[in-house]
PDB file of C-alpha atoms and ligand atoms in Angstrom:
ATOM      1  CA  UNK L1315       0.000   0.000   0.000  1.00  0.00           C
ATOM      2  CA  UNK L1316       1.119   3.542  -0.681  1.00  0.00           C
ATOM      3  CA  UNK L1317       2.576   5.577   2.125  1.00  0.00           C
ATOM      4  CA  UNK L1318       2.560   9.341   1.747  1.00  0.00           C
ATOM      5  CA  UNK L1319       1.944  11.871  -1.030  1.00  0.00           C
ATOM      6  CA  UNK L1320       4.917  12.561  -3.303  1.00  0.00           C
ATOM      7  CA  UNK L1321       5.537  15.441  -5.648  1.00  0.00           C
ATOM      8  CA  UNK L1322       2.872  15.789  -8.361  1.00  0.00           C
ATOM      9  CA  UNK L1323       3.567  15.147 -12.017  1.00  0.00           C
ATOM     10  CA  UNK L1324       1.538  16.560 -14.865  1.00  0.00           C
ATOM     11  CA  UNK L1325       0.427  13.946 -17.382  1.00  0.00           C
ATOM     12  CA  UNK L1326      -1.173  14.138 -20.811  1.00  0.00           C
ATOM     13  CA  UNK L1327      -4.481  12.266 -20.957  1.00  0.00           C
ATOM     14  CA  UNK L1328      -5.084  10.874 -24.434  1.00  0.00           C
ATOM     15  CA  UNK L1329      -6.835   7.990 -26.178  1.00  0.00           C
ATOM     16  CA  UNK L1330      -5.317   4.575 -25.679  1.00  0.00           C
ATOM     17  CA  UNK L1331      -3.695   3.116 -28.801  1.00  0.00           C
ATOM     18  CA  UNK L1332      -2.738  -0.467 -29.573  1.00  0.00           C
ATOM     19  CA  UNK L1333       0.971   0.238 -29.095  1.00  0.00           C
ATOM     20  CA  UNK L1334       0.221   1.044 -25.417  1.00  0.00           C
ATOM     21  CA  UNK L1335      -0.977  -2.476 -24.716  1.00  0.00           C
ATOM     22  CA  UNK L1336       2.326  -3.833 -23.398  1.00  0.00           C
ATOM     23  CA  UNK L1337       2.685  -1.027 -20.836  1.00  0.00           C
ATOM     24  CA  UNK L1338      -1.007  -1.226 -19.925  1.00  0.00           C
ATOM     25  CA  UNK L1339      -0.724  -4.960 -19.271  1.00  0.00           C
ATOM     26  CA  UNK L1340       2.383  -4.392 -17.127  1.00  0.00           C
ATOM     27  CA  UNK L1341       0.507  -1.803 -15.007  1.00  0.00           C
ATOM     28  CA  UNK L1342      -2.525  -4.085 -14.758  1.00  0.00           C
ATOM     29  CA  UNK L1343      -0.361  -6.991 -13.579  1.00  0.00           C
ATOM     30  CA  UNK L1344       1.463  -4.845 -11.015  1.00  0.00           C
ATOM     31  CA  UNK L1345      -1.739  -3.341  -9.640  1.00  0.00           C
ATOM     32  CA  UNK L1346      -4.182  -6.223  -9.390  1.00  0.00           C
ATOM     33  CA  UNK L1347      -4.198  -9.685  -7.875  1.00  0.00           C
ATOM     34  CA  UNK L1348      -6.740 -10.754 -10.495  1.00  0.00           C
ATOM     35  CA  UNK L1349      -5.620  -8.777 -13.542  1.00  0.00           C
ATOM     36  CA  UNK L1350      -7.409  -8.453 -16.868  1.00  0.00           C
ATOM     37  CA  UNK L1351      -5.758 -10.408 -19.650  1.00  0.00           C
ATOM     38  CA  UNK L1352      -4.889  -8.981 -23.052  1.00  0.00           C
ATOM     39  CA  UNK L1353      -8.006 -10.723 -24.318  1.00  0.00           C
ATOM     40  CA  UNK L1354     -10.164  -8.976 -21.674  1.00  0.00           C
ATOM     41  CA  UNK L1355      -8.892  -5.585 -22.877  1.00  0.00           C
ATOM     42  CA  UNK L1356      -9.464  -6.431 -26.530  1.00  0.00           C
ATOM     43  CA  UNK L1357     -12.938  -7.813 -25.886  1.00  0.00           C
ATOM     44  CA  UNK L1358     -13.962  -4.693 -23.921  1.00  0.00           C
ATOM     45  CA  UNK L1359     -12.474  -2.180 -26.313  1.00  0.00           C
ATOM     46  CA  UNK L1360     -14.224  -3.839 -29.237  1.00  0.00           C
ATOM     47  CA  UNK L1361     -17.559  -2.757 -27.786  1.00  0.00           C
ATOM     48  CA  UNK L1362     -18.978   0.283 -29.537  1.00  0.00           C
ATOM     49  CA  UNK L1363     -19.522   2.219 -26.289  1.00  0.00           C
ATOM     50  CA  UNK L1364     -16.248   1.259 -24.579  1.00  0.00           C
ATOM     51  CA  UNK L1365     -13.205   3.583 -24.546  1.00  0.00           C
ATOM     52  CA  UNK L1366      -9.695   3.619 -23.169  1.00  0.00           C
ATOM     53  CA  UNK L1367      -7.492   6.537 -22.182  1.00  0.00           C
ATOM     54  CA  UNK L1368      -3.855   6.705 -21.173  1.00  0.00           C
ATOM     55  CA  UNK L1369      -2.032   9.103 -18.861  1.00  0.00           C
ATOM     56  CA  UNK L1370       1.224   9.731 -20.670  1.00  0.00           C
ATOM     57  CA  UNK L1371       4.390  10.985 -19.019  1.00  0.00           C
ATOM     58  CA  UNK L1372       7.520  11.437 -21.144  1.00  0.00           C
ATOM     59  CA  UNK L1373       6.375   8.914 -23.787  1.00  0.00           C
ATOM     60  CA  UNK L1374       5.435   6.314 -21.192  1.00  0.00           C
ATOM     61  CA  UNK L1375       2.072   5.200 -19.893  1.00  0.00           C
ATOM     62  CA  UNK L1376       1.800   6.141 -16.213  1.00  0.00           C
ATOM     63  CA  UNK L1377      -1.840   5.120 -15.904  1.00  0.00           C
ATOM     64  CA  UNK L1378      -4.911   4.139 -17.894  1.00  0.00           C
ATOM     65  CA  UNK L1379      -8.669   3.840 -17.638  1.00  0.00           C
ATOM     66  CA  UNK L1380     -11.275   1.835 -19.504  1.00  0.00           C
ATOM     67  CA  UNK L1381     -14.864   3.005 -19.353  1.00  0.00           C
ATOM     68  CA  UNK L1382     -18.179   2.541 -21.069  1.00  0.00           C
ATOM     69  CA  UNK L1383     -20.564   5.309 -22.014  1.00  0.00           C
ATOM     70  CA  UNK L1384     -24.137   4.547 -21.026  1.00  0.00           C
ATOM     71  CA  UNK L1385     -27.108   6.789 -21.768  1.00  0.00           C
ATOM     72  CA  UNK L1386     -27.025   8.696 -18.488  1.00  0.00           C
ATOM     73  CA  UNK L1387     -23.732   7.673 -16.936  1.00  0.00           C
ATOM     74  CA  UNK L1388     -20.117   6.681 -17.400  1.00  0.00           C
ATOM     75  CA  UNK L1389     -19.205   3.267 -16.024  1.00  0.00           C
ATOM     76  CA  UNK L1390     -15.522   2.802 -15.181  1.00  0.00           C
ATOM     77  CA  UNK L1391     -14.454  -0.782 -15.857  1.00  0.00           C
ATOM     78  CA  UNK L1392     -10.739  -0.595 -15.155  1.00  0.00           C
ATOM     79  CA  UNK L1393      -8.589   2.183 -13.662  1.00  0.00           C
ATOM     80  CA  UNK L1394      -4.943   1.953 -12.595  1.00  0.00           C
ATOM     81  CA  UNK L1395      -1.761   3.952 -12.117  1.00  0.00           C
ATOM     82  CA  UNK L1396       1.747   2.499 -12.264  1.00  0.00           C
ATOM     83  CA  UNK L1397       2.828   2.021  -8.608  1.00  0.00           C
ATOM     84  CA  UNK L1398       5.958   4.179  -9.031  1.00  0.00           C
ATOM     85  CA  UNK L1399       3.573   7.061  -9.886  1.00  0.00           C
ATOM     86  CA  UNK L1400       1.174   6.575  -6.980  1.00  0.00           C
ATOM     87  CA  UNK L1401       0.301   9.638  -4.868  1.00  0.00           C
ATOM     88  CA  UNK L1402       1.513  12.023  -7.568  1.00  0.00           C
ATOM     89  CA  UNK L1403      -1.871  13.189  -8.795  1.00  0.00           C
ATOM     90  CA  UNK L1404      -1.998  10.978 -11.899  1.00  0.00           C
ATOM     91  CA  UNK L1405      -5.252   9.200 -10.972  1.00  0.00           C
ATOM     92  CA  UNK L1406      -6.856  12.532 -10.075  1.00  0.00           C
ATOM     93  CA  UNK L1407      -5.957  13.976 -13.483  1.00  0.00           C
ATOM     94  CA  UNK L1408      -7.500  10.918 -15.153  1.00  0.00           C
ATOM     95  CA  UNK L1409     -10.680  11.433 -13.134  1.00  0.00           C
ATOM     96  CA  UNK L1410     -10.742  15.129 -13.996  1.00  0.00           C
ATOM     97  CA  UNK L1411     -10.811  14.118 -17.670  1.00  0.00           C
ATOM     98  CA  UNK L1412     -13.778  11.806 -17.061  1.00  0.00           C
ATOM     99  CA  UNK L1413     -15.629  14.395 -15.016  1.00  0.00           C
ATOM    100  CA  UNK L1414     -15.206  16.890 -17.875  1.00  0.00           C
ATOM    101  CA  UNK L1415     -17.407  14.573 -19.994  1.00  0.00           C
ATOM    102  CA  UNK L1416     -20.384  14.967 -17.633  1.00  0.00           C
ATOM    103  CA  UNK L1417     -23.203  17.450 -18.038  1.00  0.00           C
ATOM    104  CA  UNK L1418     -26.402  18.278 -16.161  1.00  0.00           C
ATOM    105  CA  UNK L1419     -28.738  17.072 -18.930  1.00  0.00           C
ATOM    106  CA  UNK L1420     -27.017  14.040 -20.413  1.00  0.00           C
ATOM    107  CA  UNK L1421     -24.437  11.877 -18.683  1.00  0.00           C
ATOM    108  CA  UNK L1422     -24.668  13.163 -15.147  1.00  0.00           C
ATOM    109  CA  UNK L1423     -22.766  10.596 -13.095  1.00  0.00           C
ATOM    110  CA  UNK L1424     -19.795   8.262 -13.007  1.00  0.00           C
ATOM    111  CA  UNK L1425     -20.130   4.850 -11.388  1.00  0.00           C
ATOM    112  CA  UNK L1426     -17.651   2.100 -10.604  1.00  0.00           C
ATOM    113  CA  UNK L1427     -17.227  -0.951  -8.395  1.00  0.00           C
ATOM    114  CA  UNK L1428     -14.366  -1.325  -5.929  1.00  0.00           C
ATOM    115  CA  UNK L1429     -13.465  -4.449  -4.022  1.00  0.00           C
ATOM    116  CA  UNK L1430     -14.325  -4.216  -0.336  1.00  0.00           C
ATOM    117  CA  UNK L1431     -10.657  -4.914   0.493  1.00  0.00           C
ATOM    118  CA  UNK L1432      -9.322  -2.196  -1.816  1.00  0.00           C
ATOM    119  CA  UNK L1433      -9.128   0.539   0.779  1.00  0.00           C
ATOM    120  CA  UNK L1434      -6.662   2.728  -1.137  1.00  0.00           C
ATOM    121  CA  UNK L1435      -9.024   2.890  -4.129  1.00  0.00           C
ATOM    122  CA  UNK L1436     -11.979   3.720  -1.863  1.00  0.00           C
ATOM    123  CA  UNK L1437      -9.975   6.521  -0.216  1.00  0.00           C
ATOM    124  CA  UNK L1438      -8.813   7.793  -3.589  1.00  0.00           C
ATOM    125  CA  UNK L1439     -12.305   7.941  -5.095  1.00  0.00           C
ATOM    126  CA  UNK L1440     -13.729   9.451  -1.925  1.00  0.00           C
ATOM    127  CA  UNK L1441     -11.005  12.128  -1.943  1.00  0.00           C
ATOM    128  CA  UNK L1442     -12.192  12.961  -5.466  1.00  0.00           C
ATOM    129  CA  UNK L1443     -15.858  13.403  -4.604  1.00  0.00           C
ATOM    130  CA  UNK L1444     -17.225   9.866  -5.026  1.00  0.00           C
ATOM    131  CA  UNK L1445     -19.609   8.312  -2.499  1.00  0.00           C
ATOM    132  CA  UNK L1446     -20.282   4.640  -1.801  1.00  0.00           C
ATOM    133  CA  UNK L1447     -23.959   4.184  -2.696  1.00  0.00           C
ATOM    134  CA  UNK L1448     -24.527   0.435  -2.309  1.00  0.00           C
ATOM    135  CA  UNK L1449     -22.974  -2.935  -1.587  1.00  0.00           C
ATOM    136  CA  UNK L1450     -23.018  -5.523  -4.363  1.00  0.00           C
ATOM    137  CA  UNK L1451     -22.990  -8.929  -2.704  1.00  0.00           C
ATOM    138  CA  UNK L1452     -20.789 -11.656  -4.214  1.00  0.00           C
ATOM    139  CA  UNK L1453     -19.993  -9.412  -7.122  1.00  0.00           C
ATOM    140  CA  UNK L1454     -16.781 -11.145  -8.190  1.00  0.00           C
ATOM    141  CA  UNK L1455     -16.328 -14.563  -9.708  1.00  0.00           C
ATOM    142  CA  UNK L1456     -12.687 -14.888  -8.542  1.00  0.00           C
ATOM    143  CA  UNK L1457     -13.194 -14.232  -4.784  1.00  0.00           C
ATOM    144  CA  UNK L1458     -16.182 -14.233  -2.421  1.00  0.00           C
ATOM    145  CA  UNK L1459     -15.700 -10.492  -1.858  1.00  0.00           C
ATOM    146  CA  UNK L1460     -18.452  -7.906  -2.079  1.00  0.00           C
ATOM    147  CA  UNK L1461     -18.075  -4.736  -4.096  1.00  0.00           C
ATOM    148  CA  UNK L1462     -18.892  -1.169  -3.151  1.00  0.00           C
ATOM    149  CA  UNK L1463     -20.679   0.721  -5.858  1.00  0.00           C
ATOM    150  CA  UNK L1464     -19.220   4.225  -5.854  1.00  0.00           C
ATOM    151  CA  UNK L1465     -20.756   7.192  -7.615  1.00  0.00           C
ATOM    152  CA  UNK L1466     -19.777  10.718  -8.596  1.00  0.00           C
ATOM    153  CA  UNK L1467     -22.616  13.114  -9.421  1.00  0.00           C
ATOM    154  CA  UNK L1468     -22.286  16.016 -11.816  1.00  0.00           C
ATOM    155  CA  UNK L1469     -22.187  19.433 -10.164  1.00  0.00           C
ATOM    156  CA  UNK L1470     -22.451  22.782 -11.869  1.00  0.00           C
ATOM    157  CA  UNK L1471     -19.287  24.084 -10.257  1.00  0.00           C
ATOM    158  CA  UNK L1472     -17.220  21.200 -11.615  1.00  0.00           C
ATOM    159  CA  UNK L1473     -16.920  23.034 -14.953  1.00  0.00           C
ATOM    160  CA  UNK L1474     -14.579  25.371 -13.074  1.00  0.00           C
ATOM    161  CA  UNK L1475     -11.011  24.033 -13.006  1.00  0.00           C
ATOM    162  CA  UNK L1476     -10.436  22.375  -9.633  1.00  0.00           C
ATOM    163  CA  UNK L1477     -13.788  20.588  -9.570  1.00  0.00           C
ATOM    164  CA  UNK L1478     -15.465  19.971  -6.221  1.00  0.00           C
ATOM    165  CA  UNK L1479     -12.654  21.685  -4.370  1.00  0.00           C
ATOM    166  CA  UNK L1480     -10.226  18.763  -4.414  1.00  0.00           C
ATOM    167  CA  UNK L1481      -7.064  20.400  -3.134  1.00  0.00           C
ATOM    168  CA  UNK L1482      -4.910  18.185  -5.327  1.00  0.00           C
ATOM    169  CA  UNK L1483      -6.820  18.957  -8.527  1.00  0.00           C
ATOM    170  CA  UNK L1484      -7.048  22.642  -7.702  1.00  0.00           C
ATOM    171  CA  UNK L1485      -3.303  22.678  -7.294  1.00  0.00           C
ATOM    172  CA  UNK L1486      -2.819  20.851 -10.611  1.00  0.00           C
ATOM    173  CA  UNK L1487      -5.222  23.141 -12.430  1.00  0.00           C
ATOM    174  CA  UNK L1488      -3.058  26.021 -11.240  1.00  0.00           C
TER     175      UNK L1488
HETATM  176  C1  COA S2611      -6.283   4.112  -6.662  1.00  0.00           C
HETATM  177  C2  COA S2611      -5.219   4.709  -7.581  1.00  0.00           C
HETATM  178  C3  COA S2611      -5.775   4.728  -9.017  1.00  0.00           C
HETATM  179  C4  COA S2611      -4.924   6.151  -7.131  1.00  0.00           C
HETATM  180  O1  COA S2611      -4.098   6.768  -8.099  1.00  0.00           O
HETATM  181  P1  COA S2611      -3.016   7.894  -7.682  1.00  0.00           P
HETATM  182  O2  COA S2611      -2.501   8.479  -8.936  1.00  0.00           O
HETATM  183  O3  COA S2611      -2.030   7.308  -6.743  1.00  0.00           O
HETATM  184  O4  COA S2611      -3.949   8.927  -6.886  1.00  0.00           O
HETATM  185  P2  COA S2611      -3.667  10.486  -6.608  1.00  0.00           P
HETATM  186  O5  COA S2611      -2.211  10.727  -6.439  1.00  0.00           O
HETATM  187  O6  COA S2611      -4.364  11.304  -7.648  1.00  0.00           O
HETATM  188  O7  COA S2611      -4.397  10.655  -5.187  1.00  0.00           O
HETATM  189  C5  COA S2611      -5.364  11.667  -4.917  1.00  0.00           C
HETATM  190  C6  COA S2611      -5.800  11.549  -3.489  1.00  0.00           C
HETATM  191  O8  COA S2611      -6.483  10.297  -3.265  1.00  0.00           O
HETATM  192  C7  COA S2611      -6.176   9.806  -1.944  1.00  0.00           C
HETATM  193  N1  COA S2611      -5.383   8.587  -2.051  1.00  0.00           N
HETATM  194  C8  COA S2611      -4.821   8.036  -3.149  1.00  0.00           C
HETATM  195  N2  COA S2611      -4.193   6.887  -2.844  1.00  0.00           N
HETATM  196  C9  COA S2611      -4.333   6.715  -1.523  1.00  0.00           C
HETATM  197  C10 COA S2611      -3.877   5.712  -0.606  1.00  0.00           C
HETATM  198  N3  COA S2611      -3.152   4.656  -1.009  1.00  0.00           N
HETATM  199  N4  COA S2611      -4.192   5.858   0.700  1.00  0.00           N
HETATM  200  C11 COA S2611      -4.913   6.909   1.128  1.00  0.00           C
HETATM  201  N5  COA S2611      -5.385   7.898   0.315  1.00  0.00           N
HETATM  202  C12 COA S2611      -5.093   7.793  -0.999  1.00  0.00           C
HETATM  203  C13 COA S2611      -5.352  10.902  -1.271  1.00  0.00           C
HETATM  204  O9  COA S2611      -6.276  11.802  -0.662  1.00  0.00           O
HETATM  205  C14 COA S2611      -4.677  11.548  -2.465  1.00  0.00           C
HETATM  206  O10 COA S2611      -4.256  12.870  -2.201  1.00  0.00           O
HETATM  207  P3  COA S2611      -2.811  13.107  -1.447  1.00  0.00           P
HETATM  208  O11 COA S2611      -1.825  12.208  -2.155  1.00  0.00           O
HETATM  209  O12 COA S2611      -2.569  14.569  -1.662  1.00  0.00           O
HETATM  210  O13 COA S2611      -3.043  12.722  -0.025  1.00  0.00           O
HETATM  211  C15 COA S2611      -3.889   3.906  -7.508  1.00  0.00           C
HETATM  212  O14 COA S2611      -3.547   3.718  -6.145  1.00  0.00           O
HETATM  213  C16 COA S2611      -3.955   2.544  -8.182  1.00  0.00           C
HETATM  214  O15 COA S2611      -3.690   2.418  -9.379  1.00  0.00           O
HETATM  215  N6  COA S2611      -4.276   1.486  -7.393  1.00  0.00           N
HETATM  216  C17 COA S2611      -4.281   0.116  -7.896  1.00  0.00           C
HETATM  217  C18 COA S2611      -5.383  -0.109  -8.900  1.00  0.00           C
HETATM  218  C19 COA S2611      -6.759   0.147  -8.308  1.00  0.00           C
HETATM  219  O16 COA S2611      -7.041  -0.192  -7.168  1.00  0.00           O
HETATM  220  N7  COA S2611      -7.633   0.740  -9.139  1.00  0.00           N
HETATM  221  C20 COA S2611      -8.989   1.062  -8.754  1.00  0.00           C
HETATM  222  C21 COA S2611      -9.862  -0.090  -9.053  1.00  0.00           C
HETATM  223  S1  COA S2611     -11.522   0.246  -8.542  1.00  0.00           S
END
């Protein structure tokens, strides 16, 4: 588990491309006990409404996210930052990009599931304005764990850089 915040880095959030796959798989394998396989990524990204983005730092992938666009919400399917970049604001910048896709009338929330044992992810999403809204019993096929469904709701003031007053994002937005 991460210890303390380090110095922030500014990353470029862009679409994922096939040449990123090797680095994405390495991050996935470092971050998760039950990682997605290359086939899982390909199968997801083949879906019409499924997208991937990378956080690039000096020509390397420091983090990535896979999400699907539903009618009224964005569903995050996979989200990870390379451990050597943890606590440097990379995940928050990725979330800021997702939040910028929300609007009051159309997609007005982001949802995702976190494992009940994944405390660092819960703290991270909470620090960025998400709330746990329900428990999904026996959600996973690989372990008997439950999942927490976490949700971020669109707010008018989020269109201002430094959405929902996150000190880290405000700092990054300058
Ligand atoms: C969760 C994760 C994406 C966070 O990414 P990150 O780039 O390290 O997050 P940030 O640096 O933007 O953190 C923003 C804030 O979230 C909170 N936070 C992040 N990681 C935390 C941790 N391990 N413990 C406590 N709080 C944490 C802090 O408030 C932090 O601000 P601070 O560093 O100024 O205290 C990253 O730890 C990760 O990839 N974990 C493994 C994969 C994973 O669990 N993905 C989520 C699946 S649902």
